[in-house]
Amino acid sequence: MTTRTYDIVIWGATGFTGRLVMAYMAKTYGVDGEIKWAVAGRNAAKLAEVKRQVLGADAENLPEVIADSNDEASLRALVSQTKVVCTTVGPYALYGSTLVALCAELGTHYCDLTGEVQWMRQMIEAHQVAAEASGARIVHTCGFDSIPSDLGTYFVQREMHKAHGVYAPRVKYRVVGSSGGVSGGTVASMMNMMEEASVNPEILDIIADPYALNPLNMPRGEDGADQTTVEYDKDFRQWTGPFVMAGINTRVVRRSHALLGYPWGSHFRYDEAILTGDGPSGFAKAVLVAGGTGLMSKVTGIKALRKLLARVVPAPGEGPSVTAMENGFFEIELRASNPEDPKKDLIAVVTGDRDPGYGSTCKMIAESAVCLAVDDLESAGGFLTPASAMGDLLISRLAEKAGLGFTLKAAEE
Ligand SMILES: NC(=O)c1ccc[n+]([C@@H]2O[C@H](COP(=O)([O-])OP(=O)(O)OC[C@H]3O[C@@H](n4cnc5c(N)ncnc54)[C@H](OP(=O)(O)O)[C@@H]3O)[C@@H](O)[C@H]2O)c1
């Protein structure tokens, strides 16, 4: 990589999530510390004002870059002066494609928060060869989707191998609890995905494909469709409902497995669901979760209802309150089955000390950017996943700095 002015540029710093990333970077690494970073936005006056609101007197020490997704020259200038672009400009399918192309071309590492599976598929097909050639590590899904899933699976498999010398043929991700909210940018990204699908129904096939993100012409696996109804989980002894992020996270974990060279075996299986408790109340909660998820996918699938929904959900730039983020949390369990003895099953617990979507996500993407910029990574260039790009090093960073926990607890027999 040629010499670059910055280690990291955060593009989208005026948005709801981008502001949080800026605040976290300033608090954790300082504005004039060892890591050279800058913020970027499309509107100079707004960027200056947001910097001032977030950083106060420190604002003048933090450099800024102006770049608009509609102005390729401005993006090229941004990409060529930094080692890593960390972007919160979404919907990514609307604003992110030229940026990814330029990072792949110019050997600039990249991380984002997209959950738009159809767009990631498109980007991989278009730019994988260029990224491999330039050495750019392009890493999508560096937030709540899909770091707890991807690094949680990587972690529990690592621990299984350490403890028992084998890998689990099956890992189940279960949401134990979480509290948080949603932002306008996330809603806009979901709506845009459904909008695109209404024009191009092939997108629905991509979204439904359990191996949508696997490298082409490489083995897939035995997983089927994501859970859509109520199921009883005998291992956890609880009822479960569908988890809304499973359609993204499961694809990322399966891509990681392929990119890591299928260490967990050709029969490896992975799925996600929400635990709702046992007995009649657990069942009733699971019914509500399944009903709510089904209803939401119906509503967002119909144009007129999407328009109605847009009136009541947060607008771009808006999101959960500071209190909701600070009081938020998440707790996930990933149960890895031991292939030889169920008594040796392991459960990894992945936790976050803020709400999943913003308070914790801003820390996850910021640490991903720092890891890509300064850590001694072994991965080659290409479209990677958090686990295949940064694995152990990112787990350590998140545990040490970002309030995430990766621990083990005994599996009940
Ligand atoms: N995976 C996760 O866990 C997770 C969590 C949080 C967010 N997200 C994703 O992150 C993205 C951002 O969400 P958000 O709520 O922060 O959105 P937001 O508040 O609407 O912010 C969007 C940002 O994009 C910028 N932007 C819009 N159009 C642009 C253009 N043409 N050129 C350059 N910049 C442009 C906006 O700039 P202006 O301020 O100038 O309008 C703003 O900085 C969404 O795609 C969301 O789904 C994912």
mmCIF file of C-alpha atoms in Angstrom, residues 188-408:
data_model
loop_
_atom_site.group_PDB
_atom_site.id
_atom_site.type_symbol
_atom_site.label_atom_id
_atom_site.label_comp_id
_atom_site.label_asym_id
_atom_site.label_seq_id
_atom_site.Cartn_x
_atom_site.Cartn_y
_atom_site.Cartn_z
ATOM 1 C CA ALA A 188 -34.441 2.865 5.065
ATOM 2 C CA SER A 189 -32.057 -0.002 4.226
ATOM 3 C CA MET A 190 -34.747 -2.644 4.879
ATOM 4 C CA MET A 191 -37.304 -0.712 2.846
ATOM 5 C CA ASN A 192 -34.861 -0.227 -0.007
ATOM 6 C CA MET A 193 -34.181 -3.965 -0.104
ATOM 7 C CA MET A 194 -37.908 -4.695 -0.435
ATOM 8 C CA GLU A 195 -38.251 -1.901 -3.003
ATOM 9 C CA GLU A 196 -35.475 -3.471 -5.106
ATOM 10 C CA ALA A 197 -37.073 -6.895 -4.742
ATOM 11 C CA SER A 198 -40.415 -5.581 -6.000
ATOM 12 C CA VAL A 199 -38.706 -4.497 -9.227
ATOM 13 C CA ASN A 200 -36.383 -7.489 -9.492
ATOM 14 C CA PRO A 201 -37.917 -10.654 -7.934
ATOM 15 C CA GLU A 202 -34.609 -12.541 -8.390
ATOM 16 C CA ILE A 203 -33.468 -10.626 -5.315
ATOM 17 C CA LEU A 204 -35.965 -12.617 -3.229
ATOM 18 C CA ASP A 205 -34.261 -15.832 -4.394
ATOM 19 C CA ILE A 206 -30.885 -14.472 -3.335
ATOM 20 C CA ILE A 207 -32.207 -13.404 0.066
ATOM 21 C CA ALA A 208 -33.804 -16.830 0.574
ATOM 22 C CA ASP A 209 -30.672 -18.776 -0.397
ATOM 23 C CA PRO A 210 -29.016 -20.070 2.815
ATOM 24 C CA TYR A 211 -25.649 -19.969 1.025
ATOM 25 C CA ALA A 212 -26.196 -16.634 -0.762
ATOM 26 C CA LEU A 213 -22.787 -15.332 0.290
ATOM 27 C CA ASN A 214 -20.745 -18.474 -0.264
ATOM 28 C CA PRO A 215 -17.963 -18.241 -2.836
ATOM 29 C CA LEU A 216 -19.257 -19.390 -6.227
ATOM 30 C CA ASN A 217 -18.146 -22.854 -7.384
ATOM 31 C CA MET A 218 -17.217 -23.916 -3.875
ATOM 32 C CA PRO A 219 -19.063 -26.482 -1.726
ATOM 33 C CA ARG A 220 -22.177 -25.230 0.032
ATOM 34 C CA GLY A 221 -23.635 -27.308 2.864
ATOM 35 C CA GLU A 222 -26.713 -28.928 4.363
ATOM 36 C CA ASP A 223 -28.519 -25.971 5.952
ATOM 37 C CA GLY A 224 -32.016 -25.155 4.743
ATOM 38 C CA ALA A 225 -34.349 -22.185 5.185
ATOM 39 C CA ASP A 226 -34.248 -20.055 8.347
ATOM 40 C CA GLN A 227 -36.743 -20.761 11.116
ATOM 41 C CA THR A 228 -40.076 -18.981 10.521
ATOM 42 C CA THR A 229 -42.322 -20.583 13.131
ATOM 43 C CA VAL A 230 -42.385 -21.716 16.749
ATOM 44 C CA GLU A 231 -40.046 -24.595 17.609
ATOM 45 C CA TYR A 232 -39.050 -26.317 20.828
ATOM 46 C CA ASP A 233 -35.294 -26.565 21.360
ATOM 47 C CA LYS A 234 -34.457 -29.694 23.338
ATOM 48 C CA ASP A 235 -30.870 -28.638 24.000
ATOM 49 C CA PHE A 236 -31.879 -25.326 25.552
ATOM 50 C CA ARG A 237 -35.143 -26.777 26.918
ATOM 51 C CA GLN A 238 -37.021 -23.706 25.776
ATOM 52 C CA TRP A 239 -39.411 -22.587 23.086
ATOM 53 C CA THR A 240 -37.909 -20.512 20.273
ATOM 54 C CA GLY A 241 -39.144 -18.012 17.689
ATOM 55 C CA PRO A 242 -37.537 -16.748 14.482
ATOM 56 C CA PHE A 243 -34.716 -14.219 14.792
ATOM 57 C CA VAL A 244 -35.070 -11.316 12.385
ATOM 58 C CA MET A 245 -31.324 -11.030 11.666
ATOM 59 C CA ALA A 246 -30.859 -14.745 10.904
ATOM 60 C CA GLY A 247 -31.234 -14.150 7.168
ATOM 61 C CA ILE A 248 -28.050 -12.080 7.226
ATOM 62 C CA ASN A 249 -25.980 -13.636 10.007
ATOM 63 C CA THR A 250 -26.306 -17.268 8.916
ATOM 64 C CA ARG A 251 -25.042 -16.371 5.417
ATOM 65 C CA VAL A 252 -22.023 -14.602 6.901
ATOM 66 C CA VAL A 253 -21.124 -17.513 9.203
ATOM 67 C CA ARG A 254 -21.397 -19.944 6.274
ATOM 68 C CA ARG A 255 -19.164 -17.703 4.142
ATOM 69 C CA SER A 256 -16.626 -17.602 6.975
ATOM 70 C CA HIS A 257 -16.585 -21.373 7.100
ATOM 71 C CA ALA A 258 -15.896 -21.548 3.365
ATOM 72 C CA LEU A 259 -13.219 -18.828 3.454
ATOM 73 C CA LEU A 260 -11.490 -20.497 6.405
ATOM 74 C CA GLY A 261 -11.242 -23.690 4.302
ATOM 75 C CA TYR A 262 -14.166 -25.681 5.833
ATOM 76 C CA PRO A 263 -12.385 -26.506 9.115
ATOM 77 C CA TRP A 264 -15.663 -27.489 10.823
ATOM 78 C CA GLY A 265 -16.422 -30.226 8.303
ATOM 79 C CA SER A 266 -18.555 -30.648 5.196
ATOM 80 C CA HIS A 267 -21.607 -31.413 7.367
ATOM 81 C CA PHE A 268 -21.306 -28.235 9.467
ATOM 82 C CA ARG A 269 -24.708 -26.718 10.289
ATOM 83 C CA TYR A 270 -25.618 -23.346 11.766
ATOM 84 C CA ASP A 271 -28.923 -21.662 12.655
ATOM 85 C CA GLU A 272 -30.296 -18.777 14.726
ATOM 86 C CA ALA A 273 -33.428 -18.265 16.849
ATOM 87 C CA ILE A 274 -34.731 -16.366 19.888
ATOM 88 C CA LEU A 275 -35.235 -18.203 23.194
ATOM 89 C CA THR A 276 -38.617 -17.423 24.736
ATOM 90 C CA GLY A 277 -38.657 -19.641 27.844
ATOM 91 C CA ASP A 278 -40.304 -22.940 28.709
ATOM 92 C CA GLY A 279 -43.873 -23.903 29.564
ATOM 93 C CA PRO A 280 -47.040 -22.238 28.282
ATOM 94 C CA SER A 281 -45.693 -18.679 28.694
ATOM 95 C CA GLY A 282 -42.558 -19.547 26.680
ATOM 96 C CA PHE A 283 -44.774 -21.021 23.981
ATOM 97 C CA ALA A 284 -47.036 -17.957 23.965
ATOM 98 C CA LYS A 285 -44.043 -15.628 23.637
ATOM 99 C CA ALA A 286 -42.664 -17.699 20.765
ATOM 100 C CA VAL A 287 -46.034 -17.424 18.999
ATOM 101 C CA LEU A 288 -45.916 -13.635 19.409
ATOM 102 C CA VAL A 289 -42.345 -13.453 18.074
ATOM 103 C CA ALA A 290 -43.196 -15.632 15.082
ATOM 104 C CA GLY A 291 -46.400 -13.667 14.407
ATOM 105 C CA GLY A 292 -44.617 -10.307 14.672
ATOM 106 C CA THR A 293 -41.781 -11.351 12.378
ATOM 107 C CA GLY A 294 -44.197 -12.788 9.812
ATOM 108 C CA LEU A 295 -46.349 -9.673 9.920
ATOM 109 C CA MET A 296 -43.347 -7.379 9.472
ATOM 110 C CA SER A 297 -42.140 -9.251 6.403
ATOM 111 C CA LYS A 298 -45.662 -9.088 4.906
ATOM 112 C CA VAL A 299 -45.979 -5.358 5.613
ATOM 113 C CA THR A 300 -42.563 -4.455 4.182
ATOM 114 C CA GLY A 301 -43.315 -6.620 1.136
ATOM 115 C CA ILE A 302 -46.282 -4.460 0.076
ATOM 116 C CA LYS A 303 -45.548 -1.029 -1.385
ATOM 117 C CA ALA A 304 -48.603 0.780 0.025
ATOM 118 C CA LEU A 305 -47.977 -0.594 3.522
ATOM 119 C CA ARG A 306 -44.283 0.325 3.280
ATOM 120 C CA LYS A 307 -45.347 3.917 2.696
ATOM 121 C CA LEU A 308 -47.642 3.850 5.735
ATOM 122 C CA LEU A 309 -44.908 2.301 7.871
ATOM 123 C CA ALA A 310 -42.441 4.987 6.800
ATOM 124 C CA ARG A 311 -44.646 7.578 8.537
ATOM 125 C CA VAL A 312 -44.349 5.998 11.964
ATOM 126 C CA VAL A 313 -40.754 4.729 12.036
ATOM 127 C CA PRO A 314 -37.662 6.936 12.644
ATOM 128 C CA ALA A 315 -36.522 9.103 9.719
ATOM 129 C CA PRO A 316 -32.901 9.023 8.435
ATOM 130 C CA GLY A 317 -30.681 10.687 11.045
ATOM 131 C CA GLU A 318 -32.928 9.605 13.935
ATOM 132 C CA GLY A 319 -32.499 6.656 16.297
ATOM 133 C CA PRO A 320 -32.881 5.439 19.867
ATOM 134 C CA SER A 321 -32.376 7.817 22.806
ATOM 135 C CA VAL A 322 -29.113 8.019 24.749
ATOM 136 C CA THR A 323 -30.863 6.404 27.724
ATOM 137 C CA ALA A 324 -32.129 3.512 25.611
ATOM 138 C CA MET A 325 -28.611 2.942 24.275
ATOM 139 C CA GLU A 326 -26.919 3.217 27.663
ATOM 140 C CA ASN A 327 -29.443 0.942 29.370
ATOM 141 C CA GLY A 328 -29.427 -1.450 26.434
ATOM 142 C CA PHE A 329 -27.632 -4.789 26.260
ATOM 143 C CA PHE A 330 -27.540 -8.084 24.445
ATOM 144 C CA GLU A 331 -26.845 -11.641 25.488
ATOM 145 C CA ILE A 332 -26.406 -14.487 23.023
ATOM 146 C CA GLU A 333 -25.600 -18.136 23.620
ATOM 147 C CA LEU A 334 -23.982 -20.314 20.980
ATOM 148 C CA ARG A 335 -24.152 -24.025 21.681
ATOM 149 C CA ALA A 336 -21.568 -26.141 19.917
ATOM 150 C CA SER A 337 -22.287 -29.856 19.863
ATOM 151 C CA ASN A 338 -19.401 -32.187 20.505
ATOM 152 C CA PRO A 339 -19.361 -34.848 17.766
ATOM 153 C CA GLU A 340 -18.281 -37.604 20.157
ATOM 154 C CA ASP A 341 -19.928 -36.906 23.497
ATOM 155 C CA PRO A 342 -22.880 -34.592 24.221
ATOM 156 C CA LYS A 343 -21.511 -34.096 27.743
ATOM 157 C CA LYS A 344 -18.684 -32.180 26.104
ATOM 158 C CA ASP A 345 -20.930 -29.709 24.298
ATOM 159 C CA LEU A 346 -19.795 -26.124 24.867
ATOM 160 C CA ILE A 347 -21.830 -22.945 25.239
ATOM 161 C CA ALA A 348 -20.259 -19.603 24.378
ATOM 162 C CA VAL A 349 -21.890 -16.499 25.815
ATOM 163 C CA VAL A 350 -21.488 -13.316 23.798
ATOM 164 C CA THR A 351 -22.621 -10.140 25.540
ATOM 165 C CA GLY A 352 -22.675 -6.407 24.883
ATOM 166 C CA ASP A 353 -22.864 -3.617 27.478
ATOM 167 C CA ARG A 354 -24.951 -1.286 25.289
ATOM 168 C CA ASP A 355 -27.933 -1.729 22.961
ATOM 169 C CA PRO A 356 -27.046 -4.063 20.082
ATOM 170 C CA GLY A 357 -27.819 -1.861 17.057
ATOM 171 C CA TYR A 358 -26.049 1.391 17.958
ATOM 172 C CA GLY A 359 -24.294 1.650 21.347
ATOM 173 C CA SER A 360 -22.518 -1.683 20.792
ATOM 174 C CA THR A 361 -22.468 -1.590 16.989
ATOM 175 C CA CYS A 362 -20.554 1.711 16.878
ATOM 176 C CA LYS A 363 -17.840 0.120 19.019
ATOM 177 C CA MET A 364 -17.761 -3.042 16.902
ATOM 178 C CA ILE A 365 -17.277 -1.222 13.610
ATOM 179 C CA ALA A 366 -14.746 1.219 15.090
ATOM 180 C CA GLU A 367 -12.623 -1.638 16.487
ATOM 181 C CA SER A 368 -12.927 -3.472 13.161
ATOM 182 C CA ALA A 369 -11.534 -0.388 11.419
ATOM 183 C CA VAL A 370 -8.674 -0.090 13.912
ATOM 184 C CA CYS A 371 -7.927 -3.812 13.588
ATOM 185 C CA LEU A 372 -7.792 -3.525 9.782
ATOM 186 C CA ALA A 373 -5.561 -0.445 10.043
ATOM 187 C CA VAL A 374 -2.968 -1.438 12.621
ATOM 188 C CA ASP A 375 -3.107 -5.131 13.532
ATOM 189 C CA ASP A 376 -0.828 -7.720 12.037
ATOM 190 C CA LEU A 377 -3.437 -9.686 10.094
ATOM 191 C CA GLU A 378 -2.668 -12.858 8.191
ATOM 192 C CA SER A 379 -5.648 -12.748 5.831
ATOM 193 C CA ALA A 380 -5.173 -11.997 2.137
ATOM 194 C CA GLY A 381 -7.127 -9.410 0.149
ATOM 195 C CA GLY A 382 -10.676 -10.105 -1.024
ATOM 196 C CA PHE A 383 -14.242 -10.000 0.287
ATOM 197 C CA LEU A 384 -13.819 -11.406 3.764
ATOM 198 C CA THR A 385 -15.975 -11.718 6.870
ATOM 199 C CA PRO A 386 -15.134 -10.434 10.362
ATOM 200 C CA ALA A 387 -13.983 -13.933 11.409
ATOM 201 C CA SER A 388 -11.969 -14.740 8.281
ATOM 202 C CA ALA A 389 -10.374 -11.274 8.104
ATOM 203 C CA MET A 390 -9.657 -10.530 11.754
ATOM 204 C CA GLY A 391 -10.603 -13.589 13.915
ATOM 205 C CA ASP A 392 -8.699 -13.739 17.212
ATOM 206 C CA LEU A 393 -7.337 -10.205 17.017
ATOM 207 C CA LEU A 394 -10.787 -8.671 16.719
ATOM 208 C CA ILE A 395 -12.184 -10.832 19.527
ATOM 209 C CA SER A 396 -9.404 -9.550 21.818
ATOM 210 C CA ARG A 397 -10.002 -5.935 20.832
ATOM 211 C CA LEU A 398 -13.762 -6.165 21.368
ATOM 212 C CA ALA A 399 -13.322 -7.811 24.756
ATOM 213 C CA GLU A 400 -10.623 -5.393 25.919
ATOM 214 C CA LYS A 401 -12.044 -2.128 24.620
ATOM 215 C CA ALA A 402 -15.613 -2.385 23.384
ATOM 216 C CA GLY A 403 -17.565 -3.910 26.285
ATOM 217 C CA LEU A 404 -18.211 -7.228 24.524
ATOM 218 C CA GLY A 405 -17.849 -10.489 26.402
ATOM 219 C CA PHE A 406 -16.784 -13.822 24.850
ATOM 220 C CA THR A 407 -16.943 -16.438 27.616
ATOM 221 C CA LEU A 408 -17.848 -20.081 28.106
#
